[in-house]
Short mmCIF file of C-alpha atoms in Angstrom, two decimals:
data_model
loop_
_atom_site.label_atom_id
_atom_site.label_comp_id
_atom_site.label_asym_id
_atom_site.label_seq_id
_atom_site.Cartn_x
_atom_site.Cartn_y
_atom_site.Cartn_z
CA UNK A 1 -30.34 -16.38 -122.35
CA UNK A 2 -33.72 -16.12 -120.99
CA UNK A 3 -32.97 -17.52 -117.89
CA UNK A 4 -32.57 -15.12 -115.00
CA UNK A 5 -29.40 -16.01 -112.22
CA UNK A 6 -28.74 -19.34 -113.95
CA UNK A 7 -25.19 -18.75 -113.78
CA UNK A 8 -24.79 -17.63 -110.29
CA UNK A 9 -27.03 -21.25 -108.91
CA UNK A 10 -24.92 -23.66 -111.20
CA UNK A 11 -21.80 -21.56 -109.65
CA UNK A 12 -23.55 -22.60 -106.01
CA UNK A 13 -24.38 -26.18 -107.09
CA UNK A 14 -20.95 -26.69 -108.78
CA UNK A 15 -19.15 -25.58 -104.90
CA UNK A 16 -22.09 -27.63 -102.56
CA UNK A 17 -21.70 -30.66 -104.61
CA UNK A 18 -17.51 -30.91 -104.51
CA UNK A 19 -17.89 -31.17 -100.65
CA UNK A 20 -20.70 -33.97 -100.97
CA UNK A 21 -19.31 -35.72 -103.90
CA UNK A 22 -15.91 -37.16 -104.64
CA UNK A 23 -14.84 -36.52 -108.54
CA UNK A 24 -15.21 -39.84 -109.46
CA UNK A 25 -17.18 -43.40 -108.52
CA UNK A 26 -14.19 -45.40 -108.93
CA UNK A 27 -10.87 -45.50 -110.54
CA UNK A 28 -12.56 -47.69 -113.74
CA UNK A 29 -14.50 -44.40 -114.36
CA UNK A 30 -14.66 -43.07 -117.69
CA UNK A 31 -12.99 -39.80 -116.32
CA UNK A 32 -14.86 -37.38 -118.37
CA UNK A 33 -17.37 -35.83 -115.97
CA UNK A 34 -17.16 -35.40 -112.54
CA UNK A 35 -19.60 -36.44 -110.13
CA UNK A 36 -20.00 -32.78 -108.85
CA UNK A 37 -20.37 -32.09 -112.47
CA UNK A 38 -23.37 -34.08 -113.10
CA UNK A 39 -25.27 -33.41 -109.58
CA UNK A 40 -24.83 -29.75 -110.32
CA UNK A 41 -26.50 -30.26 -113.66
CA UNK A 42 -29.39 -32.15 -111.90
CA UNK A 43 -29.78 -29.31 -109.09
CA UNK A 44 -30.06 -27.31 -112.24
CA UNK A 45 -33.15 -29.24 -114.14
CA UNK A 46 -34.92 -28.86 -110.74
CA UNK A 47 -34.56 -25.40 -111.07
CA UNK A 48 -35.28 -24.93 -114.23
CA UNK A 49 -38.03 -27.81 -114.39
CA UNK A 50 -36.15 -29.33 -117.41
CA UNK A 51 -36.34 -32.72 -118.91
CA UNK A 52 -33.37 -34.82 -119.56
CA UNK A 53 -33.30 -34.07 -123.22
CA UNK A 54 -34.30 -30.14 -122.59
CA UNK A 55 -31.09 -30.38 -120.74
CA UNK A 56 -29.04 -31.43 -123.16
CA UNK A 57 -30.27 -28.86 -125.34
CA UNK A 58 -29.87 -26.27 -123.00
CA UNK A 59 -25.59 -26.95 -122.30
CA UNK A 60 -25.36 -27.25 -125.50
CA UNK A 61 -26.62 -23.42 -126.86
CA UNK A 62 -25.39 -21.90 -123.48
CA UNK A 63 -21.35 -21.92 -123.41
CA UNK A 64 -21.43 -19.43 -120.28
CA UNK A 65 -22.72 -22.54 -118.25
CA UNK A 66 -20.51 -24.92 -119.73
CA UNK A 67 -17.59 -23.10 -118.47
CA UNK A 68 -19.02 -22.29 -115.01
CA UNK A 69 -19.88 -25.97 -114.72
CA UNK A 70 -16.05 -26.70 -116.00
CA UNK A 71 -17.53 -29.56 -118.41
CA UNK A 72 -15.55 -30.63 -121.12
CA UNK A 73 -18.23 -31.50 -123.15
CA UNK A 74 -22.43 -31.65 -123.40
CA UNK A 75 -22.94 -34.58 -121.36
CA UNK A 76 -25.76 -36.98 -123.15
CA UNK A 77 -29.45 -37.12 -121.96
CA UNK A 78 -28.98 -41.13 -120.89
CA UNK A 79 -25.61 -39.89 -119.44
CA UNK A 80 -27.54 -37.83 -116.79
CA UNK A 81 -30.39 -40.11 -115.95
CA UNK A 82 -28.10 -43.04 -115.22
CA UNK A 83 -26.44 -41.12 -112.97
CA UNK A 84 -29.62 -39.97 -111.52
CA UNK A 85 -30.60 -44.29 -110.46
CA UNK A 86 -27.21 -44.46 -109.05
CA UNK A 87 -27.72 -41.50 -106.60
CA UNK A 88 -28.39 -42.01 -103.07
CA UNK A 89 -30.72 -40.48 -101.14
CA UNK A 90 -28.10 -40.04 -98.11
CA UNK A 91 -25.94 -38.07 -101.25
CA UNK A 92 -28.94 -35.46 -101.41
CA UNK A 93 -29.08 -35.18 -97.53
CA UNK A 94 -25.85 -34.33 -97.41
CA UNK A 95 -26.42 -31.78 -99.55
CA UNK A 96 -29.32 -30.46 -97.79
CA UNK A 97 -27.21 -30.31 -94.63
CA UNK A 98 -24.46 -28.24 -96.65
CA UNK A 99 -26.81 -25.65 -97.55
CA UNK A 100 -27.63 -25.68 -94.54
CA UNK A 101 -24.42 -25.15 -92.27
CA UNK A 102 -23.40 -21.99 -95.01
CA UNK A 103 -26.97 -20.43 -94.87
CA UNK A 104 -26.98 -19.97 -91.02
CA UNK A 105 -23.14 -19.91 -90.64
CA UNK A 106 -21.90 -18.65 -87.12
CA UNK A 107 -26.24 -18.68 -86.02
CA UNK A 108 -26.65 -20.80 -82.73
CA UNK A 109 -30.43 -19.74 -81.47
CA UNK A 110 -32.47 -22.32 -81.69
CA UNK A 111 -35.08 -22.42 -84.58
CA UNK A 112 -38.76 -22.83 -84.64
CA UNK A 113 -39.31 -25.67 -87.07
CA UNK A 114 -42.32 -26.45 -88.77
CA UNK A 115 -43.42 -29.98 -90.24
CA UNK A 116 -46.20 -30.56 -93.06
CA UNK A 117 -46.62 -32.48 -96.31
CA UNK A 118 -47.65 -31.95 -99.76
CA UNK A 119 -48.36 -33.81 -103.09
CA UNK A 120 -46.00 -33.67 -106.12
CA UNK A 121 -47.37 -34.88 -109.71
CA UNK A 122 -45.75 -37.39 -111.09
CA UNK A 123 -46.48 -35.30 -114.79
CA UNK A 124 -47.31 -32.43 -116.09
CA UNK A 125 -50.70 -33.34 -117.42
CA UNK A 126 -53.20 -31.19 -115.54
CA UNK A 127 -56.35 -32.58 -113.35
CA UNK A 128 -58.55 -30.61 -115.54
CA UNK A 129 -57.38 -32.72 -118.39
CA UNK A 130 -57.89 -35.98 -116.48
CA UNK A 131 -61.13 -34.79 -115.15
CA UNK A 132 -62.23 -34.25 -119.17
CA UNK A 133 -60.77 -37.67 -120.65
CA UNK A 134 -62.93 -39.25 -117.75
CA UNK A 135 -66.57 -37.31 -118.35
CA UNK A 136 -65.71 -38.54 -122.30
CA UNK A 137 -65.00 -41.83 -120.67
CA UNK A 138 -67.61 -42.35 -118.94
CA UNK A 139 -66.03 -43.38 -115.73
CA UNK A 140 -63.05 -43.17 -114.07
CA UNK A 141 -60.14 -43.80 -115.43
CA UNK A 142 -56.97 -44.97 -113.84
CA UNK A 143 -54.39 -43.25 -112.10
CA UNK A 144 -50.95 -43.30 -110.38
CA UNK A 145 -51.26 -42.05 -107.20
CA UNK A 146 -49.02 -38.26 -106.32
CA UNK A 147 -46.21 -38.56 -104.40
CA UNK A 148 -45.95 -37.10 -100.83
CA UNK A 149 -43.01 -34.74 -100.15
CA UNK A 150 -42.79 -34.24 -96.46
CA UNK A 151 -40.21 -31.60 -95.18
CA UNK A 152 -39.12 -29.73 -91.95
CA UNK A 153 -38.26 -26.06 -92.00
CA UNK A 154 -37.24 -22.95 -90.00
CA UNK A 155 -39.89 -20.19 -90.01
CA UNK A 156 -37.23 -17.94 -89.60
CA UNK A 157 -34.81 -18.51 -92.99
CA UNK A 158 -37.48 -20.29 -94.94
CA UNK A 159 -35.22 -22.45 -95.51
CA UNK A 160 -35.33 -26.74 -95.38
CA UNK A 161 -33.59 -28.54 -92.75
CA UNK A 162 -34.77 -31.91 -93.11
CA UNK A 163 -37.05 -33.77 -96.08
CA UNK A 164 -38.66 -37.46 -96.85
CA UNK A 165 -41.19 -38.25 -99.93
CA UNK A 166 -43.29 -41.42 -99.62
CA UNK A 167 -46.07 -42.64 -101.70
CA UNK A 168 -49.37 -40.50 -101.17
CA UNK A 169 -51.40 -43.09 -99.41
CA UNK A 170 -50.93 -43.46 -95.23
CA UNK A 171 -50.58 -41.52 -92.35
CA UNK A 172 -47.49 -39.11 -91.60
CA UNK A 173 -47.50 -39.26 -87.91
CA UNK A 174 -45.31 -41.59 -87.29
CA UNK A 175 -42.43 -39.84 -89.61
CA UNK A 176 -42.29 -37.11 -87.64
CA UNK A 177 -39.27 -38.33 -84.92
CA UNK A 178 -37.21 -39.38 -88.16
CA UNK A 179 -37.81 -36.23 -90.16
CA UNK A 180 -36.74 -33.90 -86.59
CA UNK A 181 -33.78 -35.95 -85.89
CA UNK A 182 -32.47 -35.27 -89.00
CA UNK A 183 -32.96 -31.64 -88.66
CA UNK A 184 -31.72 -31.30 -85.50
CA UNK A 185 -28.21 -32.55 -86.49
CA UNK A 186 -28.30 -29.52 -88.88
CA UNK A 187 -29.45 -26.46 -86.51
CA UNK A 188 -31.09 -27.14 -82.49
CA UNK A 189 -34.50 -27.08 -82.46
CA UNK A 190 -36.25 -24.95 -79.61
CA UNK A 191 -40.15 -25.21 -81.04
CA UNK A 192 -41.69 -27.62 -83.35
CA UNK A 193 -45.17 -26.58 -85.02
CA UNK A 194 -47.24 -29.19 -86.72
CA UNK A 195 -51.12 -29.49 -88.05
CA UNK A 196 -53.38 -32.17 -86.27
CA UNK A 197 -52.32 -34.64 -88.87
CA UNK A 198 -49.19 -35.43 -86.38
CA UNK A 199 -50.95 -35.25 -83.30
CA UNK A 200 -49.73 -38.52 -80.99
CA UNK A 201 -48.73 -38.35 -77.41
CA UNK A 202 -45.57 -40.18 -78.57
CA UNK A 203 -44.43 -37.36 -80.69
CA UNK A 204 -44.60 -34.65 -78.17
CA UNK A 205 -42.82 -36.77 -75.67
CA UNK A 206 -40.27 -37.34 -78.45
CA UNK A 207 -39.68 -33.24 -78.84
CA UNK A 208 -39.85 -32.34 -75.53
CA UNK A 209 -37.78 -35.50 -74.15
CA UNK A 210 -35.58 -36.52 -76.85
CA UNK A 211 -35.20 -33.10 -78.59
CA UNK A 212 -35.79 -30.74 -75.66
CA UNK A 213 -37.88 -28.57 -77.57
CA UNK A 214 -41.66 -27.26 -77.04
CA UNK A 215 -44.44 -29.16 -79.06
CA UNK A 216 -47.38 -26.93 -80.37
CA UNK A 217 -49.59 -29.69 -82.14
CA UNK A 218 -53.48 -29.29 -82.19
CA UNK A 219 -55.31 -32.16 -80.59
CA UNK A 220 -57.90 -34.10 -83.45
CA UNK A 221 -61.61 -32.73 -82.65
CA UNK A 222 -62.44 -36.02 -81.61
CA UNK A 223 -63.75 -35.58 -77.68
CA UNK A 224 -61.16 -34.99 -75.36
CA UNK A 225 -57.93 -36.38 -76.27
CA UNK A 226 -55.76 -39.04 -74.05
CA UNK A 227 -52.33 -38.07 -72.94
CA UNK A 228 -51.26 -35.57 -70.58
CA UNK A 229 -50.00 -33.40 -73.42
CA UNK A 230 -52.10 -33.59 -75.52
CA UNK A 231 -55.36 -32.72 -72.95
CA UNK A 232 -53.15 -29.97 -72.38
CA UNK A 233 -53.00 -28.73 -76.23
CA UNK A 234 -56.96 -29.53 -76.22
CA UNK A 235 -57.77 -27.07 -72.81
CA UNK A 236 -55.21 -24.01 -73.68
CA UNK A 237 -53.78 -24.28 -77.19
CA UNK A 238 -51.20 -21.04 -77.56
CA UNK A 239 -52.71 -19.83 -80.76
CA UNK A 240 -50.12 -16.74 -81.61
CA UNK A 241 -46.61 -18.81 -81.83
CA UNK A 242 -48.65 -21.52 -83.94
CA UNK A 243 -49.21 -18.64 -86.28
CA UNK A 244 -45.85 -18.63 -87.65
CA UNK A 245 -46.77 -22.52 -88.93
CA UNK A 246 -48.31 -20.68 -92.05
CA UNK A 247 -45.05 -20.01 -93.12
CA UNK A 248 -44.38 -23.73 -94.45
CA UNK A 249 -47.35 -23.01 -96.98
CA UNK A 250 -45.64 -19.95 -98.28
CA UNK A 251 -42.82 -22.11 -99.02
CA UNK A 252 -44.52 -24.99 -100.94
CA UNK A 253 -45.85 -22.40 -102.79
CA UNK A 254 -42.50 -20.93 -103.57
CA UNK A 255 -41.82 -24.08 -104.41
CA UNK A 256 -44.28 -24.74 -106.59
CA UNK A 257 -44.38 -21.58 -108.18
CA UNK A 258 -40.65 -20.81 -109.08
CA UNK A 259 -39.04 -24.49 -109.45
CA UNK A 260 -41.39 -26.78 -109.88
CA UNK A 261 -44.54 -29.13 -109.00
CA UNK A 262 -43.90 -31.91 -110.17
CA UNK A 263 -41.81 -35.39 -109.69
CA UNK A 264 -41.35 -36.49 -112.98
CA UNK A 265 -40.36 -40.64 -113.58
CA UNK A 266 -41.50 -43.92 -114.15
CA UNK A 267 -40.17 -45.47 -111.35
CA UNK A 268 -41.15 -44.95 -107.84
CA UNK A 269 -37.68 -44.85 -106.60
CA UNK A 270 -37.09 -42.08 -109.30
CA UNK A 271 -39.85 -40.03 -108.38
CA UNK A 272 -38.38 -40.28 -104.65
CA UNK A 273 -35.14 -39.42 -105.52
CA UNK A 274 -36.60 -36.06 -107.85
CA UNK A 275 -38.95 -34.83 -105.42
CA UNK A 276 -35.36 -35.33 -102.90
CA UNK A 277 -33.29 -32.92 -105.36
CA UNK A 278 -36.28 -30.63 -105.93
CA UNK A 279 -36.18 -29.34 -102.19
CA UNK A 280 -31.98 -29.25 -102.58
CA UNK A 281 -32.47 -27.21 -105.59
CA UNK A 282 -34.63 -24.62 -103.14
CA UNK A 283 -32.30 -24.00 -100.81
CA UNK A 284 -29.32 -23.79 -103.51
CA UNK A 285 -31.50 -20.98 -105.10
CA UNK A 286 -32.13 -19.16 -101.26
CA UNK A 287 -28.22 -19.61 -100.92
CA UNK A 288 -27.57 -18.37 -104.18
CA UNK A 289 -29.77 -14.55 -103.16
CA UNK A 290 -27.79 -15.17 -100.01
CA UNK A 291 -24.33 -15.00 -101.65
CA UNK A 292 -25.08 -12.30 -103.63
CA UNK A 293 -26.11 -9.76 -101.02
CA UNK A 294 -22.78 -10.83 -99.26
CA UNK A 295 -20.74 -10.03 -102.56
CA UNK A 296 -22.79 -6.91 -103.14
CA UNK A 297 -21.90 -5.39 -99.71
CA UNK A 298 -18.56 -6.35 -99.78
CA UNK A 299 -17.50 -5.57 -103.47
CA UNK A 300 -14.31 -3.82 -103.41
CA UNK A 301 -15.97 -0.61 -105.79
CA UNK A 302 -17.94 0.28 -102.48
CA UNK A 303 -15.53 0.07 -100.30
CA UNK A 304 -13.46 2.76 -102.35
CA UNK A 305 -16.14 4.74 -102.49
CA UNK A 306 -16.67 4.47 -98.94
CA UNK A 307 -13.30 5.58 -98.61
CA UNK A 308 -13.07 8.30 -100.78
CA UNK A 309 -16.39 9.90 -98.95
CA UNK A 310 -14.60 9.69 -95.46
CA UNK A 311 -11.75 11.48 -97.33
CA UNK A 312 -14.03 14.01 -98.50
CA UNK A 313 -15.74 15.05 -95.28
CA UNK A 314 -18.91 13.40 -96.30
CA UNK A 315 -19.37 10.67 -93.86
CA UNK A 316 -21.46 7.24 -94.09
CA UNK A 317 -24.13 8.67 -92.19
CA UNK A 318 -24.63 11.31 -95.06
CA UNK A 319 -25.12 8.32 -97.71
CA UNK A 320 -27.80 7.11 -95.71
CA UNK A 321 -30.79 8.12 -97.50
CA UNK A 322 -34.63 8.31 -96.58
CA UNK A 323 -36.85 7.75 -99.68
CA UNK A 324 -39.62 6.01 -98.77
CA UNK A 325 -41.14 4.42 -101.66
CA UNK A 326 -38.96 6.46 -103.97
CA UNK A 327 -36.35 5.06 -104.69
CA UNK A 328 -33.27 7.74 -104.10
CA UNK A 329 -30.72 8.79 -106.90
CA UNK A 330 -27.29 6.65 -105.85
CA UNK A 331 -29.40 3.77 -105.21
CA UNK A 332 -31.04 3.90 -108.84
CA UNK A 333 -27.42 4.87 -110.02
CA UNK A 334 -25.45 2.31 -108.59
CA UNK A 335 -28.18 -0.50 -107.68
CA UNK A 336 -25.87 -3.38 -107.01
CA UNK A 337 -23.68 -1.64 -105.26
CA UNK A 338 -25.52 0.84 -102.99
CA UNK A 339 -28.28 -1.43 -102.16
CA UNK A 340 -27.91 -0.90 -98.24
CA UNK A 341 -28.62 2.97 -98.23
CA UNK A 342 -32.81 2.56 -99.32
CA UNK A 343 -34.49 1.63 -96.33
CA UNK A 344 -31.97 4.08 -93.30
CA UNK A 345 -33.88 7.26 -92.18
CA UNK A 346 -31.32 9.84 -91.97
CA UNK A 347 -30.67 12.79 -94.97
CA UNK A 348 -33.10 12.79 -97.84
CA UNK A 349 -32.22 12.21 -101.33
CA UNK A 350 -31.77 14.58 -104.39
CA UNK A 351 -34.53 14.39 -106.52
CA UNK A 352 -37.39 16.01 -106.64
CA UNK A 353 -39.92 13.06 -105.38
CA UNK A 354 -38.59 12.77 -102.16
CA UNK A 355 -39.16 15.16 -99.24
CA UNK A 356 -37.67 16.55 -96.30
CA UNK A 357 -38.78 15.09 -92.79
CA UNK A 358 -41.05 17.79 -90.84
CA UNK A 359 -38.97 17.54 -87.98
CA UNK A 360 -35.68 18.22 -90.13
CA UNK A 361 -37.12 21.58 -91.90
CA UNK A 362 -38.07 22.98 -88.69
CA UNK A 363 -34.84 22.52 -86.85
CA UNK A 364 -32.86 23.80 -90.24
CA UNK A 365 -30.69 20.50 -89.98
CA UNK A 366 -31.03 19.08 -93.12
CA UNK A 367 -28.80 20.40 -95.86
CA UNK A 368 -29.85 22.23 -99.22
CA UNK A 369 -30.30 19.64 -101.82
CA UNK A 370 -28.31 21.60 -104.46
CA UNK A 371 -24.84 21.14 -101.92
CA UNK A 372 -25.70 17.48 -101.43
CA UNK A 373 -26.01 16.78 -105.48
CA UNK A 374 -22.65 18.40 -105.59
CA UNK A 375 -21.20 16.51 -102.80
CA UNK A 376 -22.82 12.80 -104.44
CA UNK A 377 -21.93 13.95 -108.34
CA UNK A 378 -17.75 14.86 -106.91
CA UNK A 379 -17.97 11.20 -105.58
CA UNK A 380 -19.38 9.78 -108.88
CA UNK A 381 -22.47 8.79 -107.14
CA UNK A 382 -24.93 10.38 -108.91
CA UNK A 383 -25.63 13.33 -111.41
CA UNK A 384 -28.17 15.53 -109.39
CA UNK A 385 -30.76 15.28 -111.83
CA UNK A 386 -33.36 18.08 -112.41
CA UNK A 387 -34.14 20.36 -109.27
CA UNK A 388 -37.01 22.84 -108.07
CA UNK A 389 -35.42 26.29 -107.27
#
C-alpha cells in the first residue's frame, strides 16, 4: 500500500467516531454498517483527498483497512455520500471537541488562540487553467465563488479548537464571538490573536468581558480608530506575542499541503459540510503522531530493556546519548523503540561520527567507547559497529 500511517488514522477515526456516533440511525436501519463505520471512512477521504468512487476502490484492494474499520463489506460509493447529506454539522463538532479533550488530556493553562480564514476550491481544476480557457475566451468566464473555512486554533498544539465555513463573499468580523465560544468550551482561552480583518470594539469587549481573555487585534489604518480598546491597540500595539499569530498560516498550509485544498460538491451545504470534516480529519492525523509517541515510549520491549540495563549496572543515564546531528547506534538500531535517547546530552555514542564533549576528555569521565559497545551489544542494543583504535 502506498499510503503511509493509513492504518493507524482509520484506527483513530474508527475510536473518535464510536463516542460521537451511535451504531445506528434508527432501529429500521439496514444494520450493515455502522455509523462510526461510515464517518471513519469519510475522515479517511479527507485525508487521503479521495473521491467517493476512489474510495470504494481503495476498501476494496486494501483488506488491512477493512478489518481495522471492522466492515463487513465494501460499502458502495452512493452508500457513503448519502450518508455524507444526512450528517450534521453539530456531529463534526463533536468530533472536533473529542480530538480535542484526548490531545490536551490532563492540560489546564490557558491557550493562546488564534482566528483567521482561508479559501477552499470547490475543484480541483487549477486557476491557471481558468485563467487560459478565459484569454481563449475572450472574456471572463463564469465562476462559483471558493468557500471560506474559518477556524480557531492554539499556537501551542497546532491543533483546531473551533471551525465555521461560509460562502467566500462578506465580512468575518462578526463570527468571531461564535467561533471563540465554541472553543472555549473545549480548552480556556487566556489570549486571542487576530489580523485587522476582525478588528471591532465589540469583539474585544466580548474576549476580555465575556471570555476573560486579552485581545491583540490591529486597529484598520484608517485615522485613529474609535473605542477605548481599540485607540489603545492603535497607540502601543504589543508586537512580540502577536508574533506567534503566524502560526495559523503554518497550519493552513499543513493543511493544504498534506490533506487537502479543496471542498469538493455540488451543493453548497455539501461543500460546508467537507470543508467541516477536512479540519476533523487534521486533528485525527495530529492525534494519530500523538498516539504513537505514547505507544512508542511505553511499549513493553523498552521497558524490559530498561530493566535488564538497571540489572546490569548500566543505568538510564548511560543510554542517554549525545549525537548531535548523528544519529547514535541504538537509536538507528531500535528506532521505534529508543526514540527518546537522540536529543539528551550525557555519554556519547559508539560510532565513529560522533565525538566526545571537550569538557568530558579533559576530566577523563567519559568511558572508552570499546567498553560501552560491549555494554550496548550484551543488552542487544546495538552491534558496536566499526571502531578507530
Amino acid at each position: 500500500m502506498a499510503e503511509v500511517g493509513l492504518l493507524p488514522f482509520a484506527r483513530v477515526a474508527l475510536q473518535v467516531a464510536t463516542l460521537v456516533l451511535p451504531p445506528y440511525r434508527t432501529r429500521f436501519s439496514k444494520h450493515q454498517f455502522t455509523q462510526p463505520q461510515l464517518l471513519a471512512v469519510l475522515c479517511l477521504m479527507r485525508f487521503e483527498d479521495w473521491t467517493f468512487r476512489e474510495a470504494e476502490v481503495r476498501l476494496r484492494e486494501h483488506q488491512e483497512l477493512r478489518a481495522v474499520l471492522q466492515l463487513p463489506a465494501v460499502p458502495d460509493y452512493t452508500t457513503l455520500y448519502r450518508f455524507l447529506r444526512r450528517l450534521e454539522d453539530d456531529t463534526v463538532d463533536r468530533g472536533l471537541q473529542e480530538t480535542v479533550r484526548r490531545l490536551r488530556r490532563r492540560r489546564s493553562r490557558p491557550v493562546s488562540a488564534a482566528i483567521d480564514g482561508t479559501g477552499l476550491s470547490d475543484t480541483s481544476v487549477s486557476t491557471f487553467f481558468h485563467r487560459r480557457l478565459e484569454q481563449h475566451a475572450h472574456g471572463p468566464r463564469p465562476r462559483r465563488p471558493w468557500l471560506k473555512w474559518l477556524i480557531v486554533v492554539d499556537v501551542q498544539q497546532q491543533i483546531l479548537l473551533a471551525q465555521r465555513a461560509r460562502q467566500a463573499r462578506g465580512c468575518d468580523t462578526r463570527a468571531l464571538p461564535g467561533l471563540l465560544d465554541v472553543a472555549a468550551r473545549s480548552a480556556p482561552i487566556g489570549v486571542v490573536l487576530a489580523d485587522a480583518e476582525f478588528d471591532s470594539e465589540a469583539n474585544h469587549q466580548h474576549i476580555r468581558q465575556r471570555l476573560g481573555a486579552k485581545s491583540i487585534i490591529p486597529a484598520r489604518r484608517r485615522g485613529v480608530p474609535n473605542g477605548a480598546i481599540r485607540n489603545q491597540m492603535f497607540r502601543a500595539f504589543p508586537k512580540k506575542p502577536y508574533r506567534q499569530r503566524s502560526k495559523i498560516e503554518s497550519i493552513f498550509s499543513a493543511v493544504k499541503r498534506k490533506l487537502s485544498s479543496r471542498a469538493p460538491g455540488r451543493s453548497l451545504t455539501t461543500q460546508i459540510r467537507q470543508a467541516l470534516l477536512l479540519g476533523l480529519a487534521y486533528n485525527l492525523y495530529r492525534l494519530r503522531h500523538h498516539t504513537a509517541l505514547r505507544g512508542c515510549q511505553q511499549s513493553p520491549t523498552l521497558a524490559r530493556r530498561l530493566r535488564s540495563a538497571d540489572s546490569k549496572g548500566l543505568g538510564r543515564g548511560r543510554l542517554q546519548l549525545k549525537t548531535g546531528k548523528t544519529r547514535c547506534l541504538a537509536a538507528t538500531a531500535h528506532s521505534k523503540e529508543l526514540r527518546f535517547i537522540r536529543d539528551a546530552n550525557r555519554v556519547p555514542c559508539p560510532p565513529s561520527g560522533c565525538k566526545l564533549r571537550t569538557s568530558e576528555r579533559r576530566r577523563g569521565s567519559a568511558p572508552s567507547r570499546h567498553a560501552f559497545c560491549k555494554e550496548l551489544s550484551g543488552l542487544g542494543l546495538g552491534g558496536g559497529g566499526r571502531q578507530k583504535n
